PDB file of C-alpha atoms in Angstrom:
ATOM      1  CA  MET B   1     -21.632 -20.687  -5.427  1.00  0.00           C
ATOM      2  CA  THR B   2     -18.267 -20.601  -7.194  1.00  0.00           C
ATOM      3  CA  THR B   3     -15.367 -22.076  -5.261  1.00  0.00           C
ATOM      4  CA  ILE B   4     -12.573 -19.604  -4.515  1.00  0.00           C
ATOM      5  CA  LYS B   5      -9.337 -21.067  -5.839  1.00  0.00           C
ATOM      6  CA  GLY B   6      -6.974 -18.090  -5.539  1.00  0.00           C
ATOM      7  CA  VAL B   7      -6.574 -14.866  -3.561  1.00  0.00           C
ATOM      8  CA  LEU B   8      -5.235 -11.431  -4.477  1.00  0.00           C
ATOM      9  CA  PHE B   9      -4.222  -9.065  -1.690  1.00  0.00           C
ATOM     10  CA  ASP B  10      -3.790  -5.325  -1.768  1.00  0.00           C
ATOM     11  CA  PHE B  11      -0.547  -4.132  -0.153  1.00  0.00           C
ATOM     12  CA  SER B  12      -0.938  -0.903   1.817  1.00  0.00           C
ATOM     13  CA  GLY B  13      -3.620  -1.032   4.483  1.00  0.00           C
ATOM     14  CA  THR B  14      -4.270  -4.697   3.777  1.00  0.00           C
ATOM     15  CA  LEU B  15      -1.112  -6.769   4.294  1.00  0.00           C
ATOM     16  CA  LEU B  16       1.085  -4.017   5.743  1.00  0.00           C
ATOM     17  CA  ARG B  17       0.642  -0.565   7.211  1.00  0.00           C
ATOM     18  CA  ILE B  18       2.860   2.483   6.767  1.00  0.00           C
ATOM     19  CA  GLU B  19       4.459   4.019   9.863  1.00  0.00           C
ATOM     20  CA  PRO B  20       2.875   7.097  11.510  1.00  0.00           C
ATOM     21  CA  ALA B  21       3.773  10.491  10.081  1.00  0.00           C
ATOM     22  CA  ASP B  22       5.847  11.531  13.078  1.00  0.00           C
ATOM     23  CA  ALA B  23       8.031   8.400  12.852  1.00  0.00           C
ATOM     24  CA  TRP B  24       8.331   8.989   9.090  1.00  0.00           C
ATOM     25  CA  LEU B  25       9.540  12.556   9.541  1.00  0.00           C
ATOM     26  CA  ARG B  26      11.852  11.565  12.401  1.00  0.00           C
ATOM     27  CA  ALA B  27      13.524   8.940  10.175  1.00  0.00           C
ATOM     28  CA  ALA B  28      14.060  11.478   7.375  1.00  0.00           C
ATOM     29  CA  LEU B  29      15.611  13.894   9.855  1.00  0.00           C
ATOM     30  CA  ARG B  30      18.031  11.193  10.994  1.00  0.00           C
ATOM     31  CA  ALA B  31      18.924  10.320   7.405  1.00  0.00           C
ATOM     32  CA  THR B  32      19.745  13.928   6.522  1.00  0.00           C
ATOM     33  CA  GLY B  33      21.254  15.007   9.828  1.00  0.00           C
ATOM     34  CA  VAL B  34      18.772  17.874  10.103  1.00  0.00           C
ATOM     35  CA  ALA B  35      17.720  18.890  13.618  1.00  0.00           C
ATOM     36  CA  MET B  36      14.165  19.715  14.664  1.00  0.00           C
ATOM     37  CA  GLY B  37      12.695  20.255  18.102  1.00  0.00           C
ATOM     38  CA  GLU B  38      10.008  17.902  19.361  1.00  0.00           C
ATOM     39  CA  ALA B  39       7.226  20.483  19.299  1.00  0.00           C
ATOM     40  CA  GLU B  40       8.039  21.509  15.734  1.00  0.00           C
ATOM     41  CA  LEU B  41       8.398  17.869  14.678  1.00  0.00           C
ATOM     42  CA  ALA B  42       4.928  17.054  15.973  1.00  0.00           C
ATOM     43  CA  ARG B  43       3.455  20.129  14.263  1.00  0.00           C
ATOM     44  CA  ARG B  44       5.120  19.482  10.902  1.00  0.00           C
ATOM     45  CA  ALA B  45       4.212  15.779  10.985  1.00  0.00           C
ATOM     46  CA  ALA B  46       0.568  16.696  11.502  1.00  0.00           C
ATOM     47  CA  GLU B  47       0.757  19.164   8.614  1.00  0.00           C
ATOM     48  CA  LEU B  48       2.334  16.532   6.351  1.00  0.00           C
ATOM     49  CA  GLU B  49      -0.454  14.133   7.248  1.00  0.00           C
ATOM     50  CA  ARG B  50      -3.141  16.695   6.451  1.00  0.00           C
ATOM     51  CA  ALA B  51      -1.368  17.388   3.148  1.00  0.00           C
ATOM     52  CA  GLY B  52      -1.590  13.687   2.262  1.00  0.00           C
ATOM     53  CA  ALA B  53       2.176  13.633   1.713  1.00  0.00           C
ATOM     54  CA  LEU B  54       2.764  10.166   3.206  1.00  0.00           C
ATOM     55  CA  PRO B  55       2.051   7.448   0.618  1.00  0.00           C
ATOM     56  CA  GLY B  56      -0.134   4.821   2.249  1.00  0.00           C
ATOM     57  CA  GLY B  57      -1.318   7.360   4.811  1.00  0.00           C
ATOM     58  CA  SER B  58      -4.242   9.757   4.815  1.00  0.00           C
ATOM     59  CA  SER B  59      -5.546  11.358   1.644  1.00  0.00           C
ATOM     60  CA  PRO B  60      -5.033  15.127   1.300  1.00  0.00           C
ATOM     61  CA  VAL B  61      -7.531  17.308   3.131  1.00  0.00           C
ATOM     62  CA  ALA B  62      -7.316  19.615   0.101  1.00  0.00           C
ATOM     63  CA  LEU B  63      -5.418  19.109  -3.145  1.00  0.00           C
ATOM     64  CA  PRO B  64      -3.450  22.047  -4.569  1.00  0.00           C
ATOM     65  CA  ASP B  65      -4.725  22.988  -8.019  1.00  0.00           C
ATOM     66  CA  GLY B  66      -1.447  22.069  -9.659  1.00  0.00           C
ATOM     67  CA  LEU B  67      -1.474  18.532  -8.246  1.00  0.00           C
ATOM     68  CA  ALA B  68      -5.135  17.560  -8.590  1.00  0.00           C
ATOM     69  CA  GLY B  69      -4.675  15.993 -12.026  1.00  0.00           C
ATOM     70  CA  LEU B  70      -1.565  14.132 -10.945  1.00  0.00           C
ATOM     71  CA  TRP B  71      -3.417  12.686  -7.952  1.00  0.00           C
ATOM     72  CA  GLU B  72      -5.814  10.843 -10.253  1.00  0.00           C
ATOM     73  CA  ILE B  73      -3.054   9.069 -12.184  1.00  0.00           C
ATOM     74  CA  ARG B  74      -0.345   8.885  -9.532  1.00  0.00           C
ATOM     75  CA  ASP B  75      -0.044   5.096  -9.515  1.00  0.00           C
ATOM     76  CA  ARG B  76       0.445   4.620 -13.263  1.00  0.00           C
ATOM     77  CA  ASP B  77       4.033   5.823 -13.437  1.00  0.00           C
ATOM     78  CA  ALA B  78       6.977   5.946 -11.012  1.00  0.00           C
ATOM     79  CA  ALA B  79       7.981   9.506 -11.917  1.00  0.00           C
ATOM     80  CA  GLN B  80       4.405  10.758 -11.510  1.00  0.00           C
ATOM     81  CA  HIS B  81       4.146   9.058  -8.127  1.00  0.00           C
ATOM     82  CA  ARG B  82       7.318  10.722  -6.844  1.00  0.00           C
ATOM     83  CA  ALA B  83       6.363  14.105  -8.300  1.00  0.00           C
ATOM     84  CA  LEU B  84       2.966  14.011  -6.650  1.00  0.00           C
ATOM     85  CA  TYR B  85       4.087  13.018  -3.168  1.00  0.00           C
ATOM     86  CA  THR B  86       7.139  15.253  -3.030  1.00  0.00           C
ATOM     87  CA  GLY B  87       4.881  18.040  -4.317  1.00  0.00           C
ATOM     88  CA  LEU B  88       2.382  17.399  -1.525  1.00  0.00           C
ATOM     89  CA  ALA B  89       5.203  17.361   1.029  1.00  0.00           C
ATOM     90  CA  ARG B  90       6.418  20.723  -0.262  1.00  0.00           C
ATOM     91  CA  GLN B  91       3.127  22.265   0.859  1.00  0.00           C
ATOM     92  CA  VAL B  92       4.653  22.015   4.348  1.00  0.00           C
ATOM     93  CA  PRO B  93       7.670  24.243   5.156  1.00  0.00           C
ATOM     94  CA  LEU B  94      10.615  22.113   6.303  1.00  0.00           C
ATOM     95  CA  PRO B  95      14.060  23.364   7.389  1.00  0.00           C
ATOM     96  CA  ALA B  96      16.053  21.706   4.601  1.00  0.00           C
ATOM     97  CA  GLU B  97      15.252  21.055   0.942  1.00  0.00           C
ATOM     98  CA  GLU B  98      16.779  17.583   1.039  1.00  0.00           C
ATOM     99  CA  LEU B  99      14.101  16.452   3.495  1.00  0.00           C
ATOM    100  CA  TYR B 100      11.467  16.236   0.772  1.00  0.00           C
ATOM    101  CA  ASP B 101      13.359  13.589  -1.171  1.00  0.00           C
ATOM    102  CA  ALA B 102      14.434  11.892   2.063  1.00  0.00           C
ATOM    103  CA  LEU B 103      10.797  11.542   3.082  1.00  0.00           C
ATOM    104  CA  TYR B 104       9.923   9.897  -0.212  1.00  0.00           C
ATOM    105  CA  GLU B 105      12.911   7.556  -0.010  1.00  0.00           C
ATOM    106  CA  ARG B 106      12.026   6.583   3.556  1.00  0.00           C
ATOM    107  CA  HIS B 107       8.531   5.368   2.686  1.00  0.00           C
ATOM    108  CA  MET B 108       9.996   2.825   0.255  1.00  0.00           C
ATOM    109  CA  THR B 109      12.077   1.116   2.951  1.00  0.00           C
ATOM    110  CA  ALA B 110      11.059  -2.040   4.790  1.00  0.00           C
ATOM    111  CA  ALA B 111      11.545  -0.243   8.121  1.00  0.00           C
ATOM    112  CA  ALA B 112       8.677   2.113   7.242  1.00  0.00           C
ATOM    113  CA  TRP B 113       6.179  -0.752   6.966  1.00  0.00           C
ATOM    114  CA  GLN B 114       4.739  -3.134   9.544  1.00  0.00           C
ATOM    115  CA  PRO B 115       2.808  -6.277   8.576  1.00  0.00           C
ATOM    116  CA  TYR B 116      -0.605  -6.800  10.116  1.00  0.00           C
ATOM    117  CA  PRO B 117      -0.376  -9.402  12.910  1.00  0.00           C
ATOM    118  CA  ASP B 118      -2.155 -12.149  10.962  1.00  0.00           C
ATOM    119  CA  ALA B 119      -0.635 -11.476   7.518  1.00  0.00           C
ATOM    120  CA  ALA B 120       2.086 -14.149   7.630  1.00  0.00           C
ATOM    121  CA  GLU B 121      -0.234 -16.646   9.320  1.00  0.00           C
ATOM    122  CA  VAL B 122      -2.968 -16.307   6.688  1.00  0.00           C
ATOM    123  CA  LEU B 123      -0.557 -16.338   3.737  1.00  0.00           C
ATOM    124  CA  ALA B 124       1.232 -19.396   5.133  1.00  0.00           C
ATOM    125  CA  GLU B 125      -2.031 -21.268   5.584  1.00  0.00           C
ATOM    126  CA  LEU B 126      -3.102 -20.483   2.018  1.00  0.00           C
ATOM    127  CA  ARG B 127       0.238 -21.779   0.792  1.00  0.00           C
ATOM    128  CA  ARG B 128      -0.208 -24.938   2.906  1.00  0.00           C
ATOM    129  CA  ARG B 129      -3.606 -25.486   1.266  1.00  0.00           C
ATOM    130  CA  GLY B 130      -2.107 -25.058  -2.193  1.00  0.00           C
ATOM    131  CA  VAL B 131      -4.085 -21.876  -2.907  1.00  0.00           C
ATOM    132  CA  PRO B 132      -2.341 -19.514  -5.363  1.00  0.00           C
ATOM    133  CA  THR B 133      -1.928 -16.028  -3.889  1.00  0.00           C
ATOM    134  CA  GLY B 134      -0.641 -12.718  -5.165  1.00  0.00           C
ATOM    135  CA  VAL B 135      -0.318  -9.027  -4.411  1.00  0.00           C
ATOM    136  CA  LEU B 136      -2.124  -6.491  -6.588  1.00  0.00           C
ATOM    137  CA  SER B 137      -1.224  -2.938  -5.659  1.00  0.00           C
ATOM    138  CA  ASN B 138      -1.770   0.589  -6.874  1.00  0.00           C
ATOM    139  CA  ILE B 139       1.732   1.884  -6.287  1.00  0.00           C
ATOM    140  CA  GLY B 140       4.537   3.858  -7.927  1.00  0.00           C
ATOM    141  CA  TRP B 141       7.573   1.825  -6.800  1.00  0.00           C
ATOM    142  CA  ASP B 142       8.727  -1.770  -6.461  1.00  0.00           C
ATOM    143  CA  LEU B 143       7.424  -3.111  -3.155  1.00  0.00           C
ATOM    144  CA  ARG B 144       8.908  -6.599  -3.593  1.00  0.00           C
ATOM    145  CA  PRO B 145      11.965  -5.839  -1.405  1.00  0.00           C
ATOM    146  CA  VAL B 146       9.608  -4.807   1.414  1.00  0.00           C
ATOM    147  CA  LEU B 147       7.676  -8.069   1.152  1.00  0.00           C
ATOM    148  CA  ARG B 148      10.966  -9.967   1.074  1.00  0.00           C
ATOM    149  CA  ALA B 149      12.369  -8.150   4.114  1.00  0.00           C
ATOM    150  CA  HIS B 150       9.275  -9.039   6.128  1.00  0.00           C
ATOM    151  CA  GLY B 151       9.315 -12.665   5.008  1.00  0.00           C
ATOM    152  CA  LEU B 152       6.022 -12.503   3.125  1.00  0.00           C
ATOM    153  CA  ASP B 153       7.287 -13.033  -0.416  1.00  0.00           C
ATOM    154  CA  ARG B 154       7.837 -16.753   0.204  1.00  0.00           C
ATOM    155  CA  TYR B 155       4.073 -17.263   0.364  1.00  0.00           C
ATOM    156  CA  LEU B 156       3.212 -15.357  -2.818  1.00  0.00           C
ATOM    157  CA  ASP B 157       2.973 -16.603  -6.388  1.00  0.00           C
ATOM    158  CA  SER B 158       2.701 -13.243  -8.135  1.00  0.00           C
ATOM    159  CA  CYS B 159       3.081  -9.498  -7.652  1.00  0.00           C
ATOM    160  CA  VAL B 160       1.261  -7.119  -9.999  1.00  0.00           C
ATOM    161  CA  LEU B 161       2.100  -3.440  -9.529  1.00  0.00           C
ATOM    162  CA  SER B 162       0.136  -0.694 -11.237  1.00  0.00           C
ATOM    163  CA  PHE B 163       3.103   1.433 -12.313  1.00  0.00           C
ATOM    164  CA  GLU B 164       4.637  -1.517 -14.173  1.00  0.00           C
ATOM    165  CA  HIS B 165       1.525  -1.828 -16.346  1.00  0.00           C
ATOM    166  CA  GLY B 166       0.449   1.811 -16.717  1.00  0.00           C
ATOM    167  CA  LEU B 167      -2.916   0.876 -15.222  1.00  0.00           C
ATOM    168  CA  GLN B 168      -4.421   1.303 -11.799  1.00  0.00           C
ATOM    169  CA  LYS B 169      -7.322  -0.221  -9.909  1.00  0.00           C
ATOM    170  CA  PRO B 170     -10.285  -0.215 -10.420  1.00  0.00           C
ATOM    171  CA  ASP B 171      -9.426  -0.668 -14.115  1.00  0.00           C
ATOM    172  CA  PRO B 172     -10.646  -4.219 -14.918  1.00  0.00           C
ATOM    173  CA  ARG B 173      -7.615  -4.726 -17.168  1.00  0.00           C
ATOM    174  CA  LEU B 174      -5.292  -4.683 -14.159  1.00  0.00           C
ATOM    175  CA  PHE B 175      -7.389  -7.266 -12.324  1.00  0.00           C
ATOM    176  CA  ALA B 176      -7.323  -9.371 -15.496  1.00  0.00           C
ATOM    177  CA  VAL B 177      -3.513  -9.247 -15.513  1.00  0.00           C
ATOM    178  CA  ALA B 178      -3.392 -10.356 -11.888  1.00  0.00           C
ATOM    179  CA  CYS B 179      -5.805 -13.247 -12.470  1.00  0.00           C
ATOM    180  CA  ARG B 180      -3.738 -14.411 -15.442  1.00  0.00           C
ATOM    181  CA  GLU B 181      -0.633 -14.312 -13.258  1.00  0.00           C
ATOM    182  CA  LEU B 182      -2.373 -16.757 -10.909  1.00  0.00           C
ATOM    183  CA  GLY B 183      -3.530 -18.881 -13.860  1.00  0.00           C
ATOM    184  CA  LEU B 184      -7.143 -18.627 -12.730  1.00  0.00           C
ATOM    185  CA  ASP B 185     -10.473 -17.463 -14.100  1.00  0.00           C
ATOM    186  CA  PRO B 186     -11.577 -14.237 -12.363  1.00  0.00           C
ATOM    187  CA  SER B 187     -14.750 -15.945 -11.156  1.00  0.00           C
ATOM    188  CA  THR B 188     -12.601 -18.163  -8.914  1.00  0.00           C
ATOM    189  CA  VAL B 189     -10.454 -15.352  -7.455  1.00  0.00           C
ATOM    190  CA  LEU B 190     -11.008 -13.398  -4.237  1.00  0.00           C
ATOM    191  CA  MET B 191      -9.700  -9.815  -4.014  1.00  0.00           C
ATOM    192  CA  VAL B 192      -8.907  -8.594  -0.494  1.00  0.00           C
ATOM    193  CA  GLY B 193      -8.370  -4.884   0.112  1.00  0.00           C
ATOM    194  CA  ASP B 194      -9.142  -1.823   2.172  1.00  0.00           C
ATOM    195  CA  ASP B 195     -10.327   0.453  -0.655  1.00  0.00           C
ATOM    196  CA  ARG B 196     -13.900  -0.357  -1.576  1.00  0.00           C
ATOM    197  CA  THR B 197     -13.676   1.641  -4.802  1.00  0.00           C
ATOM    198  CA  ALA B 198     -10.253   0.557  -6.073  1.00  0.00           C
ATOM    199  CA  ASP B 199     -10.157  -3.004  -4.717  1.00  0.00           C
ATOM    200  CA  GLY B 200     -13.893  -3.512  -4.944  1.00  0.00           C
ATOM    201  CA  GLY B 201     -13.608  -2.853  -8.671  1.00  0.00           C
ATOM    202  CA  ALA B 202     -12.573  -6.498  -8.977  1.00  0.00           C
ATOM    203  CA  THR B 203     -16.244  -7.450  -8.956  1.00  0.00           C
ATOM    204  CA  ALA B 204     -16.689  -5.878 -12.404  1.00  0.00           C
ATOM    205  CA  LEU B 205     -14.488  -8.662 -13.757  1.00  0.00           C
ATOM    206  CA  GLY B 206     -16.320 -11.353 -11.801  1.00  0.00           C
ATOM    207  CA  CYS B 207     -13.982 -11.681  -8.818  1.00  0.00           C
ATOM    208  CA  ALA B 208     -15.281 -11.908  -5.287  1.00  0.00           C
ATOM    209  CA  TYR B 209     -14.302  -9.081  -2.928  1.00  0.00           C
ATOM    210  CA  LEU B 210     -13.564  -9.045   0.803  1.00  0.00           C
ATOM    211  CA  PRO B 211     -13.104  -5.582   2.361  1.00  0.00           C
ATOM    212  CA  VAL B 212     -10.793  -5.029   5.311  1.00  0.00           C
ATOM    213  CA  ASP B 213     -10.480  -1.920   7.465  1.00  0.00           C
ATOM    214  CA  HIS B 214      -7.508   0.409   6.998  1.00  0.00           C
ATOM    215  CA  LEU B 215      -6.538   0.564  10.669  1.00  0.00           C
ATOM    216  CA  PRO B 216      -3.294   0.706  12.652  1.00  0.00           C
ATOM    217  CA  VAL B 217      -1.856  -2.787  13.056  1.00  0.00           C
ATOM    218  CA  GLU B 218      -2.578  -2.952  16.777  1.00  0.00           C
ATOM    219  CA  ARG B 219      -6.268  -2.287  16.118  1.00  0.00           C
ATOM    220  CA  ARG B 220      -6.687  -5.004  13.476  1.00  0.00           C
ATOM    221  CA  PRO B 221      -5.104  -8.215  14.765  1.00  0.00           C
ATOM    222  CA  LYS B 222      -7.419 -10.653  12.958  1.00  0.00           C
ATOM    223  CA  GLY B 223      -8.758  -8.753   9.962  1.00  0.00           C
ATOM    224  CA  LEU B 224      -7.377 -11.163   7.350  1.00  0.00           C
ATOM    225  CA  ARG B 225      -8.481 -14.437   8.953  1.00  0.00           C
ATOM    226  CA  PRO B 226     -11.957 -14.405   7.327  1.00  0.00           C
ATOM    227  CA  VAL B 227     -10.125 -15.124   4.051  1.00  0.00           C
ATOM    228  CA  LEU B 228      -9.507 -18.674   5.257  1.00  0.00           C
ATOM    229  CA  ASP B 229     -13.236 -19.259   5.707  1.00  0.00           C
ATOM    230  CA  LEU B 230     -13.951 -18.215   2.116  1.00  0.00           C
ATOM    231  CA  VAL B 231     -11.343 -20.317   0.345  1.00  0.00           C
ATOM    232  CA  GLY B 232     -12.289 -23.852  -0.600  1.00  0.00           C
TER     233      GLY B 232
END
């Protein structure tokens, strides 16, 4: 059995979790100064969630015809990512046009993300062991400031983001880039992620894969600790 010498982590749903849709909408309302009653807020937040408008949240229950193609390539380009998610949000009537952009801006802030309880602990232990680690994310914006704000960047050796390479998981070429960033052969790298299709695609390149559950942070306090048992 090949010894695991390095670890790649997905971002959303693996190391950190996006805030609930109602908190997301509430923050955008504060940022724009738009008022909304509690009952309407709860209803619109639920509609936004069903629309799949919150990046890192639920997938759309149904994709509008005009956005279906964009959904498939959303993480290859920053402009496409914004266009898709603001387009999904616009499926829900909101009281002010500026809320749609405010919602998108909010999800890119550190305050919108919460690390899983064991994320810092596991990353710190890998660093203590001298194990190279990195983030490999399908995403349309630069998440490094979020990692930095939560104190996780200090434990990472690399950060490979799909939109910066015009590729998205499960494309083996993106996993190859991430393995090169760690300076390791793919056969010695473990990919950790919540998406068994996107993250599990690492196995096509020869990486090992450890799935984790995309759960609220309070329901997954120790989901990353098995990584430490797999790394030699």
